[in-house]
PDB file of C-alpha atoms in Angstrom:
ATOM      1  CA  MET A 155      86.356  21.325 -31.921  1.00  0.00           C
ATOM      2  CA  ARG A 156      86.551  23.991 -32.166  1.00  0.00           C
ATOM      3  CA  ILE A 157      84.262  26.126 -35.285  1.00  0.00           C
ATOM      4  CA  ALA A 158      84.527  29.841 -36.348  1.00  0.00           C
ATOM      5  CA  ALA A 159      81.567  29.642 -38.635  1.00  0.00           C
ATOM      6  CA  ILE A 160      80.869  33.579 -40.293  1.00  0.00           C
ATOM      7  CA  ASP A 161      77.325  34.710 -41.695  1.00  0.00           C
ATOM      8  CA  ILE A 162      77.006  37.225 -44.319  1.00  0.00           C
ATOM      9  CA  GLY A 163      73.662  39.109 -44.174  1.00  0.00           C
ATOM     10  CA  THR A 164      72.036  41.608 -46.423  1.00  0.00           C
ATOM     11  CA  VAL A 165      72.147  43.573 -43.051  1.00  0.00           C
ATOM     12  CA  THR A 166      74.723  42.341 -40.870  1.00  0.00           C
ATOM     13  CA  SER A 167      78.188  40.403 -41.103  1.00  0.00           C
ATOM     14  CA  ARG A 168      78.258  37.877 -38.018  1.00  0.00           C
ATOM     15  CA  LEU A 169      80.959  36.187 -35.845  1.00  0.00           C
ATOM     16  CA  LEU A 170      80.305  33.165 -33.621  1.00  0.00           C
ATOM     17  CA  VAL A 171      83.726  30.800 -32.649  1.00  0.00           C
ATOM     18  CA  ALA A 172      82.895  27.947 -30.661  1.00  0.00           C
ATOM     19  CA  ASP A 173      83.683  25.284 -28.550  1.00  0.00           C
ATOM     20  CA  VAL A 174      82.071  21.825 -29.139  1.00  0.00           C
ATOM     21  CA  ASP A 175      82.603  18.611 -26.952  1.00  0.00           C
ATOM     22  CA  ALA A 176      80.687  16.246 -25.402  1.00  0.00           C
ATOM     23  CA  SER A 177      79.292  18.278 -22.602  1.00  0.00           C
ATOM     24  CA  GLY A 178      78.622  20.622 -25.248  1.00  0.00           C
ATOM     25  CA  VAL A 179      78.509  23.930 -27.681  1.00  0.00           C
ATOM     26  CA  GLN A 180      80.192  26.943 -25.663  1.00  0.00           C
ATOM     27  CA  THR A 181      80.743  30.718 -27.079  1.00  0.00           C
ATOM     28  CA  ALA A 182      85.053  31.720 -27.039  1.00  0.00           C
ATOM     29  CA  LEU A 183      83.512  33.947 -29.391  1.00  0.00           C
ATOM     30  CA  ARG A 184      80.913  36.329 -31.204  1.00  0.00           C
ATOM     31  CA  ARG A 185      81.111  40.053 -33.231  1.00  0.00           C
ATOM     32  CA  SER A 186      78.340  41.437 -35.070  1.00  0.00           C
ATOM     33  CA  ALA A 187      78.344  44.762 -37.548  1.00  0.00           C
ATOM     34  CA  ILE A 188      75.821  46.045 -39.835  1.00  0.00           C
ATOM     35  CA  THR A 189      77.646  46.211 -43.283  1.00  0.00           C
ATOM     36  CA  ASP A 190      74.088  46.611 -45.200  1.00  0.00           C
ATOM     37  CA  LEU A 191      75.898  44.819 -48.434  1.00  0.00           C
ATOM     38  CA  GLY A 192      72.002  44.491 -49.388  1.00  0.00           C
ATOM     39  CA  VAL A 193      71.636  48.144 -50.544  1.00  0.00           C
ATOM     40  CA  GLY A 194      70.345  48.719 -53.544  1.00  0.00           C
ATOM     41  CA  VAL A 195      70.611  45.211 -54.926  1.00  0.00           C
ATOM     42  CA  ASP A 196      67.000  44.766 -54.833  1.00  0.00           C
ATOM     43  CA  ALA A 197      66.572  47.563 -57.058  1.00  0.00           C
ATOM     44  CA  THR A 198      70.023  46.783 -59.226  1.00  0.00           C
ATOM     45  CA  GLY A 199      70.598  43.439 -59.096  1.00  0.00           C
ATOM     46  CA  ARG A 200      74.231  43.873 -58.095  1.00  0.00           C
ATOM     47  CA  LEU A 201      76.492  44.472 -55.632  1.00  0.00           C
ATOM     48  CA  ALA A 202      77.637  47.779 -54.573  1.00  0.00           C
ATOM     49  CA  ASP A 203      82.130  48.178 -55.072  1.00  0.00           C
ATOM     50  CA  GLU A 204      81.138  50.335 -51.803  1.00  0.00           C
ATOM     51  CA  ALA A 205      78.686  47.677 -49.532  1.00  0.00           C
ATOM     52  CA  ILE A 206      81.540  45.008 -50.749  1.00  0.00           C
ATOM     53  CA  GLU A 207      84.698  46.982 -49.564  1.00  0.00           C
ATOM     54  CA  ARG A 208      83.320  47.696 -45.772  1.00  0.00           C
ATOM     55  CA  THR A 209      81.910  43.736 -45.538  1.00  0.00           C
ATOM     56  CA  VAL A 210      85.413  42.712 -46.980  1.00  0.00           C
ATOM     57  CA  ASP A 211      87.291  45.482 -44.182  1.00  0.00           C
ATOM     58  CA  ALA A 212      84.726  43.702 -41.385  1.00  0.00           C
ATOM     59  CA  ILE A 213      85.254  39.750 -42.505  1.00  0.00           C
ATOM     60  CA  ALA A 214      89.101  40.589 -42.623  1.00  0.00           C
ATOM     61  CA  SER A 215      88.711  41.928 -39.062  1.00  0.00           C
ATOM     62  CA  TYR A 216      86.054  38.574 -37.627  1.00  0.00           C
ATOM     63  CA  LYS A 217      89.823  36.573 -39.895  1.00  0.00           C
ATOM     64  CA  ASP A 218      92.478  37.898 -37.685  1.00  0.00           C
ATOM     65  CA  LEU A 219      90.522  37.484 -34.597  1.00  0.00           C
ATOM     66  CA  ILE A 220      90.212  33.701 -35.916  1.00  0.00           C
ATOM     67  CA  ASP A 221      93.660  33.901 -35.987  1.00  0.00           C
ATOM     68  CA  GLU A 222      94.350  35.165 -32.919  1.00  0.00           C
ATOM     69  CA  CYS A 223      91.717  33.178 -31.441  1.00  0.00           C
ATOM     70  CA  GLY A 224      93.535  29.562 -32.663  1.00  0.00           C
ATOM     71  CA  THR A 225      97.062  30.846 -30.967  1.00  0.00           C
ATOM     72  CA  GLN A 226      95.310  29.338 -27.773  1.00  0.00           C
ATOM     73  CA  THR A 227      92.990  26.418 -28.942  1.00  0.00           C
ATOM     74  CA  PRO A 228      93.058  25.856 -32.894  1.00  0.00           C
ATOM     75  CA  VAL A 229      90.296  26.637 -35.241  1.00  0.00           C
ATOM     76  CA  ASP A 230      89.527  23.336 -36.302  1.00  0.00           C
ATOM     77  CA  ARG A 231      86.731  24.125 -39.102  1.00  0.00           C
ATOM     78  CA  VAL A 232      85.891  27.557 -40.712  1.00  0.00           C
ATOM     79  CA  THR A 233      82.443  27.783 -42.487  1.00  0.00           C
ATOM     80  CA  ALA A 234      81.400  31.481 -44.314  1.00  0.00           C
ATOM     81  CA  LEU A 235      78.700  31.683 -45.551  1.00  0.00           C
ATOM     82  CA  ALA A 236      76.462  34.454 -47.667  1.00  0.00           C
ATOM     83  CA  THR A 237      72.843  34.340 -47.626  1.00  0.00           C
ATOM     84  CA  SER A 238      70.233  37.114 -49.475  1.00  0.00           C
ATOM     85  CA  ALA A 239      71.960  39.302 -51.496  1.00  0.00           C
ATOM     86  CA  SER A 240      74.569  37.417 -52.489  1.00  0.00           C
ATOM     87  CA  ARG A 241      72.338  34.500 -54.116  1.00  0.00           C
ATOM     88  CA  ASP A 242      70.739  37.563 -56.292  1.00  0.00           C
ATOM     89  CA  ALA A 243      73.799  39.646 -56.878  1.00  0.00           C
ATOM     90  CA  SER A 244      74.891  38.927 -60.342  1.00  0.00           C
ATOM     91  CA  ASN A 245      78.618  40.739 -59.309  1.00  0.00           C
ATOM     92  CA  ALA A 246      78.964  37.843 -56.341  1.00  0.00           C
ATOM     93  CA  ASP A 247      81.630  35.585 -58.149  1.00  0.00           C
ATOM     94  CA  GLU A 248      83.308  39.196 -56.885  1.00  0.00           C
ATOM     95  CA  PHE A 249      82.617  39.548 -53.710  1.00  0.00           C
ATOM     96  CA  VAL A 250      83.571  35.989 -53.047  1.00  0.00           C
ATOM     97  CA  ALA A 251      86.951  36.450 -54.678  1.00  0.00           C
ATOM     98  CA  ARG A 252      87.550  39.501 -52.741  1.00  0.00           C
ATOM     99  CA  LEU A 253      87.404  37.437 -49.697  1.00  0.00           C
ATOM    100  CA  HIS A 254      89.369  34.086 -51.137  1.00  0.00           C
ATOM    101  CA  ALA A 255      91.673  36.808 -51.935  1.00  0.00           C
ATOM    102  CA  ILE A 256      92.442  37.196 -47.683  1.00  0.00           C
ATOM    103  CA  GLY A 257      91.760  33.708 -46.751  1.00  0.00           C
ATOM    104  CA  VAL A 258      88.246  33.468 -46.042  1.00  0.00           C
ATOM    105  CA  ASP A 259      86.242  30.705 -48.964  1.00  0.00           C
ATOM    106  CA  LEU A 260      82.986  31.560 -48.623  1.00  0.00           C
ATOM    107  CA  SER A 261      79.702  29.191 -49.919  1.00  0.00           C
ATOM    108  CA  VAL A 262      76.577  31.209 -51.489  1.00  0.00           C
ATOM    109  CA  ILE A 263      74.251  29.596 -49.840  1.00  0.00           C
ATOM    110  CA  PRO A 264      70.018  28.530 -51.680  1.00  0.00           C
ATOM    111  CA  GLY A 265      67.060  29.475 -49.353  1.00  0.00           C
ATOM    112  CA  HIS A 266      66.265  26.323 -48.336  1.00  0.00           C
ATOM    113  CA  ARG A 267      69.835  25.464 -47.055  1.00  0.00           C
ATOM    114  CA  GLU A 268      69.319  28.902 -45.327  1.00  0.00           C
ATOM    115  CA  ALA A 269      66.109  27.733 -43.394  1.00  0.00           C
ATOM    116  CA  GLU A 270      67.757  24.017 -42.521  1.00  0.00           C
ATOM    117  CA  LEU A 271      70.937  25.561 -40.013  1.00  0.00           C
ATOM    118  CA  SER A 272      68.860  28.553 -38.735  1.00  0.00           C
ATOM    119  CA  PHE A 273      65.582  26.182 -38.284  1.00  0.00           C
ATOM    120  CA  LEU A 274      68.328  23.428 -36.431  1.00  0.00           C
ATOM    121  CA  GLY A 275      70.298  26.649 -34.775  1.00  0.00           C
ATOM    122  CA  ALA A 276      67.577  28.006 -32.662  1.00  0.00           C
ATOM    123  CA  SER A 277      65.289  25.043 -32.172  1.00  0.00           C
ATOM    124  CA  ASN A 278      68.243  23.231 -30.385  1.00  0.00           C
ATOM    125  CA  ASP A 279      67.516  25.342 -27.648  1.00  0.00           C
ATOM    126  CA  PHE A 280      63.878  24.162 -27.855  1.00  0.00           C
ATOM    127  CA  ARG A 281      64.008  20.537 -27.958  1.00  0.00           C
ATOM    128  CA  GLY A 282      60.750  19.124 -27.735  1.00  0.00           C
ATOM    129  CA  GLU A 283      58.133  21.401 -28.535  1.00  0.00           C
ATOM    130  CA  ASP A 284      56.396  22.117 -31.829  1.00  0.00           C
ATOM    131  CA  LEU A 285      57.628  25.445 -33.291  1.00  0.00           C
ATOM    132  CA  LEU A 286      56.400  28.020 -35.782  1.00  0.00           C
ATOM    133  CA  PHE A 287      59.887  29.492 -36.513  1.00  0.00           C
ATOM    134  CA  ALA A 288      61.053  32.838 -38.843  1.00  0.00           C
ATOM    135  CA  ASP A 289      64.432  34.231 -39.549  1.00  0.00           C
ATOM    136  CA  ILE A 290      63.673  38.598 -40.765  1.00  0.00           C
ATOM    137  CA  GLY A 291      66.423  38.555 -42.199  1.00  0.00           C
ATOM    138  CA  GLY A 292      67.065  41.573 -44.883  1.00  0.00           C
ATOM    139  CA  GLY A 293      66.849  40.009 -48.205  1.00  0.00           C
ATOM    140  CA  SER A 294      64.475  37.344 -47.482  1.00  0.00           C
ATOM    141  CA  THR A 295      62.596  35.460 -44.423  1.00  0.00           C
ATOM    142  CA  GLU A 296      62.964  31.601 -43.622  1.00  0.00           C
ATOM    143  CA  LEU A 297      59.461  29.904 -42.350  1.00  0.00           C
ATOM    144  CA  ALA A 298      59.715  26.867 -41.095  1.00  0.00           C
ATOM    145  CA  LEU A 299      57.325  24.455 -39.245  1.00  0.00           C
ATOM    146  CA  GLY A 300      58.829  21.636 -36.830  1.00  0.00           C
ATOM    147  CA  ARG A 301      61.018  20.354 -33.990  1.00  0.00           C
ATOM    148  CA  ALA A 302      64.316  18.771 -32.708  1.00  0.00           C
ATOM    149  CA  ASP A 303      64.377  15.587 -31.036  1.00  0.00           C
ATOM    150  CA  ALA A 304      66.910  13.429 -29.022  1.00  0.00           C
ATOM    151  CA  PRO A 305      68.044  11.680 -26.194  1.00  0.00           C
ATOM    152  CA  ALA A 306      68.975  13.238 -23.049  1.00  0.00           C
ATOM    153  CA  GLY A 307      73.437  14.296 -23.453  1.00  0.00           C
ATOM    154  CA  ALA A 308      72.369  14.489 -27.172  1.00  0.00           C
ATOM    155  CA  LEU A 309      75.377  17.565 -28.511  1.00  0.00           C
ATOM    156  CA  VAL A 310      73.329  17.089 -32.136  1.00  0.00           C
ATOM    157  CA  PRO A 311      69.481  17.115 -32.218  1.00  0.00           C
ATOM    158  CA  GLU A 312      67.665  15.115 -34.780  1.00  0.00           C
ATOM    159  CA  VAL A 313      65.460  17.979 -36.656  1.00  0.00           C
ATOM    160  CA  SER A 314      62.432  16.386 -38.782  1.00  0.00           C
ATOM    161  CA  MET A 315      61.199  20.150 -40.063  1.00  0.00           C
ATOM    162  CA  ARG A 316      57.568  19.085 -42.138  1.00  0.00           C
ATOM    163  CA  SER A 317      57.093  22.629 -44.458  1.00  0.00           C
ATOM    164  CA  PHE A 318      60.131  25.493 -44.807  1.00  0.00           C
ATOM    165  CA  HIS A 319      59.717  27.779 -47.531  1.00  0.00           C
ATOM    166  CA  SER A 320      62.810  30.772 -47.408  1.00  0.00           C
ATOM    167  CA  PHE A 321      60.611  34.253 -49.697  1.00  0.00           C
ATOM    168  CA  ASP A 322      62.496  37.447 -50.884  1.00  0.00           C
ATOM    169  CA  VAL A 323      60.994  39.190 -47.888  1.00  0.00           C
ATOM    170  CA  GLY A 324      62.893  40.786 -45.645  1.00  0.00           C
ATOM    171  CA  CYS A 325      63.436  44.147 -44.206  1.00  0.00           C
ATOM    172  CA  ARG A 326      66.271  46.285 -46.899  1.00  0.00           C
ATOM    173  CA  ARG A 327      64.211  45.311 -49.488  1.00  0.00           C
ATOM    174  CA  MET A 328      60.607  46.244 -47.903  1.00  0.00           C
ATOM    175  CA  THR A 329      62.371  49.244 -46.912  1.00  0.00           C
ATOM    176  CA  GLU A 330      63.797  49.844 -50.736  1.00  0.00           C
ATOM    177  CA  ARG A 331      60.710  49.567 -52.495  1.00  0.00           C
ATOM    178  CA  PHE A 332      58.373  50.616 -50.469  1.00  0.00           C
ATOM    179  CA  LEU A 333      58.645  52.842 -47.067  1.00  0.00           C
ATOM    180  CA  HIS A 334      60.877  55.930 -48.907  1.00  0.00           C
ATOM    181  CA  ALA A 335      59.136  59.246 -46.063  1.00  0.00           C
ATOM    182  CA  ASP A 336      60.622  59.936 -43.026  1.00  0.00           C
ATOM    183  CA  PRO A 337      58.411  58.567 -41.508  1.00  0.00           C
ATOM    184  CA  PRO A 338      56.816  56.000 -43.817  1.00  0.00           C
ATOM    185  CA  SER A 339      53.449  57.711 -44.577  1.00  0.00           C
ATOM    186  CA  GLU A 340      50.503  55.111 -43.750  1.00  0.00           C
ATOM    187  CA  SER A 341      49.665  54.453 -46.720  1.00  0.00           C
ATOM    188  CA  GLU A 342      53.216  53.343 -47.465  1.00  0.00           C
ATOM    189  CA  TYR A 343      52.835  51.297 -44.258  1.00  0.00           C
ATOM    190  CA  ALA A 344      49.683  49.770 -45.559  1.00  0.00           C
ATOM    191  CA  GLU A 345      50.914  48.982 -49.247  1.00  0.00           C
ATOM    192  CA  ALA A 346      54.235  46.933 -47.948  1.00  0.00           C
ATOM    193  CA  ARG A 347      52.148  45.396 -45.226  1.00  0.00           C
ATOM    194  CA  ALA A 348      49.670  43.897 -47.931  1.00  0.00           C
ATOM    195  CA  TRP A 349      52.810  42.789 -49.959  1.00  0.00           C
ATOM    196  CA  ALA A 350      54.044  40.719 -46.783  1.00  0.00           C
ATOM    197  CA  LEU A 351      50.716  39.709 -46.280  1.00  0.00           C
ATOM    198  CA  ASP A 352      49.893  38.653 -49.374  1.00  0.00           C
ATOM    199  CA  GLN A 353      54.488  36.637 -50.503  1.00  0.00           C
ATOM    200  CA  LEU A 354      54.042  35.115 -47.288  1.00  0.00           C
ATOM    201  CA  ALA A 355      50.591  34.120 -47.156  1.00  0.00           C
ATOM    202  CA  PRO A 356      51.184  30.437 -49.627  1.00  0.00           C
ATOM    203  CA  PHE A 357      53.423  29.221 -46.494  1.00  0.00           C
ATOM    204  CA  PHE A 358      50.149  29.185 -44.292  1.00  0.00           C
ATOM    205  CA  ALA A 359      47.514  27.831 -46.020  1.00  0.00           C
ATOM    206  CA  ASP A 360      47.542  24.111 -45.878  1.00  0.00           C
ATOM    207  CA  ALA A 361      49.778  24.198 -42.973  1.00  0.00           C
ATOM    208  CA  ASP A 362      49.918  22.662 -39.558  1.00  0.00           C
ATOM    209  CA  LEU A 363      49.782  25.666 -37.368  1.00  0.00           C
ATOM    210  CA  HIS A 364      48.903  23.367 -33.710  1.00  0.00           C
ATOM    211  CA  VAL A 365      52.177  24.661 -32.424  1.00  0.00           C
ATOM    212  CA  ASP A 366      53.779  25.343 -28.572  1.00  0.00           C
ATOM    213  CA  ARG A 367      55.285  28.360 -29.687  1.00  0.00           C
ATOM    214  CA  LEU A 368      56.739  31.057 -32.617  1.00  0.00           C
ATOM    215  CA  VAL A 369      60.620  31.245 -32.344  1.00  0.00           C
ATOM    216  CA  ALA A 370      61.747  34.606 -33.639  1.00  0.00           C
ATOM    217  CA  VAL A 371      65.430  35.039 -34.694  1.00  0.00           C
ATOM    218  CA  ALA A 372      67.259  37.941 -35.952  1.00  0.00           C
ATOM    219  CA  GLY A 373      67.756  41.211 -36.065  1.00  0.00           C
ATOM    220  CA  THR A 374      64.042  42.043 -35.577  1.00  0.00           C
ATOM    221  CA  PRO A 375      62.616  40.156 -32.977  1.00  0.00           C
ATOM    222  CA  THR A 376      65.689  40.615 -30.894  1.00  0.00           C
ATOM    223  CA  SER A 377      65.250  44.428 -30.885  1.00  0.00           C
ATOM    224  CA  VAL A 378      61.373  44.239 -29.969  1.00  0.00           C
ATOM    225  CA  VAL A 379      63.054  43.123 -27.203  1.00  0.00           C
ATOM    226  CA  ALA A 380      65.982  45.349 -26.578  1.00  0.00           C
ATOM    227  CA  VAL A 381      63.714  48.343 -26.948  1.00  0.00           C
ATOM    228  CA  ARG A 382      60.967  47.518 -24.716  1.00  0.00           C
ATOM    229  CA  ASP A 383      62.802  45.986 -21.857  1.00  0.00           C
ATOM    230  CA  ALA A 384      65.601  49.120 -22.842  1.00  0.00           C
ATOM    231  CA  LEU A 385      68.783  47.632 -22.254  1.00  0.00           C
ATOM    232  CA  VAL A 386      71.523  49.813 -22.500  1.00  0.00           C
ATOM    233  CA  PRO A 387      73.888  48.251 -23.258  1.00  0.00           C
ATOM    234  CA  TYR A 388      72.551  45.357 -25.509  1.00  0.00           C
ATOM    235  CA  ASP A 389      72.307  42.205 -23.079  1.00  0.00           C
ATOM    236  CA  SER A 390      72.354  38.626 -25.270  1.00  0.00           C
ATOM    237  CA  SER A 391      71.279  36.501 -21.748  1.00  0.00           C
ATOM    238  CA  ARG A 392      68.004  38.937 -21.188  1.00  0.00           C
ATOM    239  CA  VAL A 393      67.169  38.612 -25.238  1.00  0.00           C
ATOM    240  CA  HIS A 394      66.963  34.915 -25.486  1.00  0.00           C
ATOM    241  CA  LYS A 395      64.100  33.238 -24.951  1.00  0.00           C
ATOM    242  CA  ALA A 396      61.973  36.568 -23.918  1.00  0.00           C
ATOM    243  CA  GLN A 397      58.498  35.968 -24.645  1.00  0.00           C
ATOM    244  CA  VAL A 398      57.127  39.191 -26.070  1.00  0.00           C
ATOM    245  CA  SER A 399      53.163  39.410 -25.792  1.00  0.00           C
ATOM    246  CA  ARG A 400      51.195  40.835 -28.768  1.00  0.00           C
ATOM    247  CA  GLU A 401      50.880  43.673 -26.813  1.00  0.00           C
ATOM    248  CA  GLN A 402      54.285  44.373 -26.202  1.00  0.00           C
ATOM    249  CA  PHE A 403      55.357  43.936 -29.851  1.00  0.00           C
ATOM    250  CA  ASP A 404      52.392  46.430 -30.975  1.00  0.00           C
ATOM    251  CA  ASP A 405      53.671  49.043 -28.911  1.00  0.00           C
ATOM    252  CA  VAL A 406      57.139  49.205 -29.620  1.00  0.00           C
ATOM    253  CA  LYS A 407      55.679  48.116 -33.378  1.00  0.00           C
ATOM    254  CA  THR A 408      53.142  51.609 -33.223  1.00  0.00           C
ATOM    255  CA  ARG A 409      56.354  53.784 -31.450  1.00  0.00           C
ATOM    256  CA  LEU A 410      59.050  53.830 -32.804  1.00  0.00           C
ATOM    257  CA  SER A 411      57.119  53.832 -36.537  1.00  0.00           C
ATOM    258  CA  VAL A 412      56.010  57.419 -35.879  1.00  0.00           C
ATOM    259  CA  MET A 413      59.551  58.744 -35.377  1.00  0.00           C
ATOM    260  CA  PRO A 414      61.130  60.343 -38.048  1.00  0.00           C
ATOM    261  CA  LEU A 415      64.810  57.904 -38.700  1.00  0.00           C
ATOM    262  CA  SER A 416      66.770  61.314 -36.155  1.00  0.00           C
ATOM    263  CA  GLU A 417      64.520  60.096 -33.051  1.00  0.00           C
ATOM    264  CA  ARG A 418      64.622  56.022 -33.513  1.00  0.00           C
ATOM    265  CA  MET A 419      67.964  56.011 -34.504  1.00  0.00           C
ATOM    266  CA  GLN A 420      67.962  57.859 -30.152  1.00  0.00           C
ATOM    267  CA  VAL A 421      65.405  54.921 -28.861  1.00  0.00           C
ATOM    268  CA  PRO A 422      67.163  52.921 -26.045  1.00  0.00           C
ATOM    269  CA  GLY A 423      67.624  49.653 -27.530  1.00  0.00           C
ATOM    270  CA  ILE A 424      67.806  50.162 -31.271  1.00  0.00           C
ATOM    271  CA  GLN A 425      71.595  49.961 -32.822  1.00  0.00           C
ATOM    272  CA  PRO A 426      70.946  53.194 -34.716  1.00  0.00           C
ATOM    273  CA  LYS A 427      72.050  51.549 -37.889  1.00  0.00           C
ATOM    274  CA  ARG A 428      69.269  49.003 -37.852  1.00  0.00           C
ATOM    275  CA  ALA A 429      66.674  51.853 -36.632  1.00  0.00           C
ATOM    276  CA  GLY A 430      66.008  52.997 -41.096  1.00  0.00           C
ATOM    277  CA  VAL A 431      64.795  48.755 -41.709  1.00  0.00           C
ATOM    278  CA  PHE A 432      62.890  47.910 -37.833  1.00  0.00           C
ATOM    279  CA  PRO A 433      59.503  49.359 -38.927  1.00  0.00           C
ATOM    280  CA  ALA A 434      59.939  46.935 -41.954  1.00  0.00           C
ATOM    281  CA  GLY A 435      61.682  44.092 -40.112  1.00  0.00           C
ATOM    282  CA  ALA A 436      58.377  44.798 -37.608  1.00  0.00           C
ATOM    283  CA  LEU A 437      55.985  44.963 -40.966  1.00  0.00           C
ATOM    284  CA  ILE A 438      57.008  41.157 -41.676  1.00  0.00           C
ATOM    285  CA  LEU A 439      56.930  39.958 -37.597  1.00  0.00           C
ATOM    286  CA  ASP A 440      53.026  41.712 -37.945  1.00  0.00           C
ATOM    287  CA  ALA A 441      51.938  39.618 -40.890  1.00  0.00           C
ATOM    288  CA  VAL A 442      53.804  36.293 -39.498  1.00  0.00           C
ATOM    289  CA  MET A 443      51.902  36.495 -36.023  1.00  0.00           C
ATOM    290  CA  GLU A 444      48.565  37.551 -37.859  1.00  0.00           C
ATOM    291  CA  LEU A 445      49.024  34.134 -40.919  1.00  0.00           C
ATOM    292  CA  ALA A 446      49.884  32.450 -37.396  1.00  0.00           C
ATOM    293  CA  GLY A 447      47.193  32.842 -35.226  1.00  0.00           C
ATOM    294  CA  VAL A 448      49.206  33.568 -32.457  1.00  0.00           C
ATOM    295  CA  ASP A 449      49.454  36.438 -29.602  1.00  0.00           C
ATOM    296  CA  SER A 450      53.177  36.052 -28.684  1.00  0.00           C
ATOM    297  CA  PHE A 451      56.563  35.255 -29.985  1.00  0.00           C
ATOM    298  CA  THR A 452      59.728  34.034 -28.572  1.00  0.00           C
ATOM    299  CA  ALA A 453      63.240  35.784 -29.424  1.00  0.00           C
ATOM    300  CA  CYS A 454      66.096  33.390 -30.252  1.00  0.00           C
ATOM    301  CA  GLU A 455      69.713  34.619 -30.041  1.00  0.00           C
ATOM    302  CA  SER A 456      70.376  30.824 -31.289  1.00  0.00           C
ATOM    303  CA  ASP A 457      70.326  31.175 -35.179  1.00  0.00           C
ATOM    304  CA  ILE A 458      72.297  30.680 -38.600  1.00  0.00           C
ATOM    305  CA  LEU A 459      75.381  30.582 -37.047  1.00  0.00           C
ATOM    306  CA  MET A 460      74.761  28.085 -33.843  1.00  0.00           C
ATOM    307  CA  GLY A 461      73.439  25.798 -37.033  1.00  0.00           C
ATOM    308  CA  ILE A 462      76.589  25.807 -38.704  1.00  0.00           C
ATOM    309  CA  VAL A 463      78.155  24.464 -35.619  1.00  0.00           C
ATOM    310  CA  LEU A 464      76.152  21.884 -35.148  1.00  0.00           C
ATOM    311  CA  ASP A 465      76.209  20.902 -38.301  1.00  0.00           C
ATOM    312  CA  ALA A 466      79.502  21.239 -38.119  1.00  0.00           C
ATOM    313  CA  ALA A 467      79.866  19.145 -35.062  1.00  0.00           C
ATOM    314  CA  ARG A 468      78.396  15.762 -37.174  1.00  0.00           C
ATOM    315  CA  GLY A 469      81.321  15.560 -38.538  1.00  0.00           C
ATOM    316  CA  PRO A 470      81.435  15.089 -42.859  1.00  0.00           C
ATOM    317  CA  ALA A 471      78.721  14.120 -44.562  1.00  0.00           C
ATOM    318  CA  GLU A 472      79.168   9.844 -45.638  1.00  0.00           C
TER     319      GLU A 472
END
C-alpha cells in the first residue's frame, strides 16, 4: 500500500506519504509547514480567514505532491485529519468545505482519537517498553501511559494504553493566554507554568508511573534537540530517538526563554516561525517532566502521521 497522511494542527500542517509492505514502512515523501491555523482561536472560538487561506494553500500544495507521487506508485489511501484548533472552532465546517473543494476530505477528530493515533505512531519505535508519552501541540497536549507489543516481524504492533487524555493545554493557546511581553516576564512565566501544572496534574494523580522512558513528540522536544546540537540544517536522523537530560533541557529552555523574539528566531536549530511559541512549549514539557518525576526525555519523530499510516495498514475495521 501507498498511504498519504495529512495532519493539520494548531501550529503546523504536515504530510507523510509512505509505502507499507511486509518489510515495514518506508517514507516516500515528508513535508511540514507552519501554517498557524489556530491563531486567535482560544480567544475568538473561530478560525481566522487569513489562517484558513494559508492552510488551504499549504494543503493544496500537498495534494499536488500526492498526485505526483501517485504517478509513480498509485496512492491507495489519503487520510487528512485536523486536531485541536479545528475542534475548538465554531466555523470548522467552513474549513472542511474549503478542503473538500480542492479534493481533500478532512476529518476533525476528538482528543482521545488523536491520543490513540499519536501513541500508536510513537510506540512503534519502542516496542516492548512501558512508555509515558507526551504530544505537545499548539492547542492541546496528549498524554498516555502504555506499551506496544508485537511478535517479531509484525508490521503493526498491538498497543495497550493504561490511561490517556487530551488536555486543552498547548503552546499556541498558552502563548496567547499568558505570554504577552517580549521576552515574557517572570510573572507571566510563573502564571503560565502554574496553569500547566494545575491542568495536567490530574493525569498523574493516580497513574502508575513505573515506565522505561518518557517519549515526547511534536515541535517542542524536537526543537530542543536541534538547538542543543545546533542542527543546521535540521537532521531528523539525529533528532529521532535522541535522549535529552534534564540539565540539557533546562539549559535550552532557559537560554531561549530570556531572549526577545528577534534573537530567538536566529538561534541555530529552531525554525523562526516556531520561535514565538517555543517558550510555552518548553513550559509544558517542563510541567510533564516535573509531574512525572523523570530526569530525561526521548525525542521522537514518529507521531500521529505514522499512527495514521499504521492504522490504515491494519485494513478496514470489521
